[in-house]
Structures are given as structure tokens and as C-alpha cells.
PDB file of C-alpha atoms in Angstrom:
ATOM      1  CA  UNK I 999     -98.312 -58.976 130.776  1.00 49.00           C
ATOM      2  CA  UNK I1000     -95.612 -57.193 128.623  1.00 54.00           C
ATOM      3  CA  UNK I1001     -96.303 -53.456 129.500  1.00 57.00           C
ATOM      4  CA  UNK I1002     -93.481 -51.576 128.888  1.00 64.00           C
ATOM      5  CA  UNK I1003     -91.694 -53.604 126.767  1.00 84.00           C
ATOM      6  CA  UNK I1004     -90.598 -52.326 123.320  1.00 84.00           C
ATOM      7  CA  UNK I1005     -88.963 -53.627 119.816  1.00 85.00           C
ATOM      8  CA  UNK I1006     -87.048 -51.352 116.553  1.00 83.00           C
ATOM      9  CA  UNK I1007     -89.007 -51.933 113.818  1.00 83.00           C
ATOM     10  CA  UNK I1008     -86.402 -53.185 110.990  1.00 81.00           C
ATOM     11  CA  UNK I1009     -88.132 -50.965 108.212  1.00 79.00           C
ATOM     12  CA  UNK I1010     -88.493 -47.816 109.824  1.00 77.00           C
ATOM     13  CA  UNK I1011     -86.144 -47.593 112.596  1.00 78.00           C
ATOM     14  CA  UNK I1012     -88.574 -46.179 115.342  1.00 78.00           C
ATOM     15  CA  UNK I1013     -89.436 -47.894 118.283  1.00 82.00           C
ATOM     16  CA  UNK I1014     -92.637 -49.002 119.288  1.00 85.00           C
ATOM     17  CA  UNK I1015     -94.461 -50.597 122.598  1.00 84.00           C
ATOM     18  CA  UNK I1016     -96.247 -53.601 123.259  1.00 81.00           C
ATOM     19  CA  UNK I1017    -100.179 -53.333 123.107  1.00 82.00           C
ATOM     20  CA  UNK I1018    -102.317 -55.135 124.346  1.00 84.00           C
ATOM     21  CA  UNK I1019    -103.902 -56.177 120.566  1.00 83.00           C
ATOM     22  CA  UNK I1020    -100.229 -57.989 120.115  1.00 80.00           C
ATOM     23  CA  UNK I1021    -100.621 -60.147 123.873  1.00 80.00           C
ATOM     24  CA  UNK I1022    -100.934 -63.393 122.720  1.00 84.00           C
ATOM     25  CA  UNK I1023     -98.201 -62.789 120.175  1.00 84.00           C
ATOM     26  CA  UNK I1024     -95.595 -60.197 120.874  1.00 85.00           C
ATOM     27  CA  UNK I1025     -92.732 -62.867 120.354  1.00 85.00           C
ATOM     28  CA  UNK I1026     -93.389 -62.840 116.681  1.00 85.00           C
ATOM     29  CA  UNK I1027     -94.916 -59.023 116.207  1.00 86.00           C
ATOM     30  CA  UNK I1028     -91.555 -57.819 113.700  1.00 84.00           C
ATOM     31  CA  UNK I1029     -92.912 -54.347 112.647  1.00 85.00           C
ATOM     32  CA  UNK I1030     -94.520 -50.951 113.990  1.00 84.00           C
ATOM     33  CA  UNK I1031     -97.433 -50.791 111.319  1.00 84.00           C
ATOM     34  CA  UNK I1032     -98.927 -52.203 108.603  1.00 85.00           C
ATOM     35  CA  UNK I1033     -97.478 -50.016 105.823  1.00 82.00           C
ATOM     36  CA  UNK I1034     -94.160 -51.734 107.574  1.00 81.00           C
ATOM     37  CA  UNK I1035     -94.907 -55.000 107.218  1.00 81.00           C
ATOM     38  CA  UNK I1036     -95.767 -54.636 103.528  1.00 80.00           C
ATOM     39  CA  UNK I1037     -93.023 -52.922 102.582  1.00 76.00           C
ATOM     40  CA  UNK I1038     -89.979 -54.793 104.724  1.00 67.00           C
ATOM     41  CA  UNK I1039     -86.390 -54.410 104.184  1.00 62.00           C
ATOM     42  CA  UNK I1040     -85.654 -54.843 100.018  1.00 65.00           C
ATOM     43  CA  UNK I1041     -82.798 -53.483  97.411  1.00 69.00           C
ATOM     44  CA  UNK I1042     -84.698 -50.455  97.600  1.00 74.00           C
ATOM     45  CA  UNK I1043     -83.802 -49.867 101.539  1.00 78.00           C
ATOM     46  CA  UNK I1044     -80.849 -50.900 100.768  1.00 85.00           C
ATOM     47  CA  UNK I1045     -79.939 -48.566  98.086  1.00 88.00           C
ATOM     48  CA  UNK I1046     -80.473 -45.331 100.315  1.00 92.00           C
ATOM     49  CA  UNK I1047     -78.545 -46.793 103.143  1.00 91.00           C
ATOM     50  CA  UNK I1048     -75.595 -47.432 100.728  1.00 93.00           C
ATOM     51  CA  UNK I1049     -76.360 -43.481  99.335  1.00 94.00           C
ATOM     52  CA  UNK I1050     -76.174 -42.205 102.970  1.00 95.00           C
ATOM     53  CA  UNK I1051     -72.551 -43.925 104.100  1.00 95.00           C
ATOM     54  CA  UNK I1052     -70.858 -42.939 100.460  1.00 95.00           C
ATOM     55  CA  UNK I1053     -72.003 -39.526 101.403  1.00 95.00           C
ATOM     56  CA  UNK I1054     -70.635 -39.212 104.693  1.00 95.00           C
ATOM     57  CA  UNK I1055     -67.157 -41.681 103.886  1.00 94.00           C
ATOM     58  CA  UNK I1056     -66.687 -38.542 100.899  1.00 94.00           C
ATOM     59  CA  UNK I1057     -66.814 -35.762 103.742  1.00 90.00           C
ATOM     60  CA  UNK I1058     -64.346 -37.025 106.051  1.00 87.00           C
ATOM     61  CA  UNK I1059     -66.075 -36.817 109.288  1.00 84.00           C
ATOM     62  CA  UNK I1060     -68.401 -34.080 108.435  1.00 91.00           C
ATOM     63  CA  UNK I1061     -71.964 -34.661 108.430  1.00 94.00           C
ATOM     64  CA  UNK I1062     -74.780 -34.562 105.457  1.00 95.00           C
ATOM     65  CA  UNK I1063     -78.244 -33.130 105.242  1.00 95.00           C
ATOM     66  CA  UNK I1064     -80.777 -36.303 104.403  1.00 95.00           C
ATOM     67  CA  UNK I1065     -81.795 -34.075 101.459  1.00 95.00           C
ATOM     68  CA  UNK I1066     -78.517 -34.780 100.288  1.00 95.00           C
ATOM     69  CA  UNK I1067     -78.941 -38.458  99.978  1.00 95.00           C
ATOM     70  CA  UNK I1068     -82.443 -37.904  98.324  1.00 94.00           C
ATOM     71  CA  UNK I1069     -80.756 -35.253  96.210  1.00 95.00           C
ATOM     72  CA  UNK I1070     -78.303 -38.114  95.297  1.00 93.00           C
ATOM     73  CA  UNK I1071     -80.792 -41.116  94.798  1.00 91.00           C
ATOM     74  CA  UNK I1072     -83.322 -38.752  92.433  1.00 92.00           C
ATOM     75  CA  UNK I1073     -82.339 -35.066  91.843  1.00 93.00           C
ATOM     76  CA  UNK I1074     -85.513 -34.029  90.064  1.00 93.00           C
ATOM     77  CA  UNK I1075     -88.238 -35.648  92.576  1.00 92.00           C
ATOM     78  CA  UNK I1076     -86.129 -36.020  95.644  1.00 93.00           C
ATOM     79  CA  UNK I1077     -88.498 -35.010  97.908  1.00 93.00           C
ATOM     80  CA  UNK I1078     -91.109 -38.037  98.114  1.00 91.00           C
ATOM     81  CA  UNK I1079     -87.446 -39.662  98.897  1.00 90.00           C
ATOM     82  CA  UNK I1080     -87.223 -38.325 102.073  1.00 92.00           C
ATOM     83  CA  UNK I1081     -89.189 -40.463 104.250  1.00 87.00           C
ATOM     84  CA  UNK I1082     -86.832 -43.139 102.389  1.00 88.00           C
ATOM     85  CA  UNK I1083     -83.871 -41.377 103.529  1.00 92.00           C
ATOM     86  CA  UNK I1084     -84.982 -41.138 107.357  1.00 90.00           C
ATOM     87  CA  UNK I1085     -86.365 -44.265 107.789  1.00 87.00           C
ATOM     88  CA  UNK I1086     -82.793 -45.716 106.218  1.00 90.00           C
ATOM     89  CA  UNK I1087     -81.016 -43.144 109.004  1.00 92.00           C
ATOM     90  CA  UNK I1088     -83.029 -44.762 111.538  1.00 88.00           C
ATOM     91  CA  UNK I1089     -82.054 -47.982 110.688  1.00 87.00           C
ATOM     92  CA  UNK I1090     -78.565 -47.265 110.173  1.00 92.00           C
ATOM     93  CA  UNK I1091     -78.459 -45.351 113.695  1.00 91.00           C
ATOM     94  CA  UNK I1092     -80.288 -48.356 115.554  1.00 85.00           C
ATOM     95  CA  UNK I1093     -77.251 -50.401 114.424  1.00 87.00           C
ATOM     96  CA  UNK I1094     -74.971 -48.426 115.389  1.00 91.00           C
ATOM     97  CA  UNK I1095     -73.456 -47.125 112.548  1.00 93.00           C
ATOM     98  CA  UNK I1096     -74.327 -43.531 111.776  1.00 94.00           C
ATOM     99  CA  UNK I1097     -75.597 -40.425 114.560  1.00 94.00           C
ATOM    100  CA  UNK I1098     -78.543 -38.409 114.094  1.00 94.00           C
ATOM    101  CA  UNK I1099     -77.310 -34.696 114.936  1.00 94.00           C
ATOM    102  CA  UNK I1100     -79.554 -32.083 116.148  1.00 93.00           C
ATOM    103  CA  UNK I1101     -77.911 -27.972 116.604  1.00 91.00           C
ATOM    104  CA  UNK I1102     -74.727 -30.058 117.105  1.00 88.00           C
ATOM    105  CA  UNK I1103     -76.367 -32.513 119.700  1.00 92.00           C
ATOM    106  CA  UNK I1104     -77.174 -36.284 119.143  1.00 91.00           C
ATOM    107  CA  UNK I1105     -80.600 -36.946 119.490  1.00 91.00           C
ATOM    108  CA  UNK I1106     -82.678 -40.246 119.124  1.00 85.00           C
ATOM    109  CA  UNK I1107     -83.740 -40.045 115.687  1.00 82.00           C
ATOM    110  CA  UNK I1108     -87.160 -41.487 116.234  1.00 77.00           C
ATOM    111  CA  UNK I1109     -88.264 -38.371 118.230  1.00 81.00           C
ATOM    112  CA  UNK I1110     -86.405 -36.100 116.445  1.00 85.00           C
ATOM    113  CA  UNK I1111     -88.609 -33.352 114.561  1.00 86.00           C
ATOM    114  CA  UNK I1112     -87.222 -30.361 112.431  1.00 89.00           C
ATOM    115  CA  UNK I1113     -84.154 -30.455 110.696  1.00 93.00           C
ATOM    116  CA  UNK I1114     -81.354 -32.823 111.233  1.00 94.00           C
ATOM    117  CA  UNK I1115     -78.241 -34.002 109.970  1.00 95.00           C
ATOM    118  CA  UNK I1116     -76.239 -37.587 109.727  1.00 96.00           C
ATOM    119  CA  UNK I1117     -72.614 -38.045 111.094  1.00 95.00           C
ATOM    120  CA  UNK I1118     -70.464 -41.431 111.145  1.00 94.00           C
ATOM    121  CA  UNK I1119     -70.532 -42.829 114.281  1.00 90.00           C
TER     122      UNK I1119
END
């Protein structure tokens, strides 16, 4: 039995447990959800990871709002960006290469809720 045990999904960045649905295959289960496996890792991801790291390489050590990235990728309709943005800062956290700030604390951004901000690890 596997209880306990728990994967990053690549697309999304949060982490999620084994269930008992996945037993006879949690070797090969890759992603969280279904809406994850369909969309995977593309150009797209890509694209808003890229838009994140120029962001925070152009302030030096200072950190960025995620509506700045979305803001950056599509000014007019940034907002259905967003979940975009986060799921690319989870990613990018999960490998280590960017911190997900909370009131000046680093949290884990798959439980983080409210407002947050990105910093260069």
C-alpha cells in the first residue's frame, strides 16, 4: 500500500497523494487531474515561465506580482492568464528556481491563498 506517498504534478506544480483509484498504477500516474493531463507541459507553459524570470532578472533581486507576468504576456485580458502564471510559479518553485513570498515570508506555493509575490531564489 502507498498511503502517504506523494508526486509534483509537472503542469501545475501542486502536490498531490496517492489514492487508492491509482493502486495498481501509481508508478506511471504523472499528473494531479485530468484537466492536467490534457493540457501537459507545451510552448505555451513555457512562454509564462520565460515571462516570469525576465521579470524578476530586470528587478535585481526584487520580487514581482504574478499579475505582472500576465500583465506582460496579454495586457488587455490578463486576467484569465493568471492561473497560467501560478501554475508556471509552481513549477518554477518545485525546481528550485524562483520563491513564492507571502507578507515577506516564503511559503509553499501550493497552499498558498491570497496575494503573493515571486522572488529569485
Amino acid at each position: 500500500m502507498n498511503d502517504g506517498q506523494t508526486k509534483r504534478c509537472p503542469v501545475c506544480g501542486r502536490e498531490f497523494s496517492w489514492r487508492k483509484k491509482w493502486a495498481s498504477n501509481w508508478a506511471s500516474v504523472r499528473y494531479c487531474s485530468e484537466r492536467c493531463r490534457r493540457s501537459k507541459a507545451d510552448r505555451r507553459h513555457e512562454a509564462v515561465e520565460h515571462a516570469i524570470l525576465a521579470l524578476l532578472r530586470e528587478r535585481d533581486g526584487g520580487t514581482i506580482c504574478p499579475s505582472e507576468a500576465a500583465r506582460k504576456l496579454e495586457p488587455d485580458g490578463w486576467r484569465s492568464r493568471m492561473n497560467d502564471v501560478r501554475d508556471a510559479g509552481r513549477r518554477l518553485e518545485s525546481r528550485g528556481q524562483i520563491l513564492i513570498c507571502q507578507r515577506g515570508h516564503i511559503v509553499d506555493g501550493a497552499h498558498a491563498k491570497g496575494p503573493i509575490r515571486y522572488r529569485l531564489a
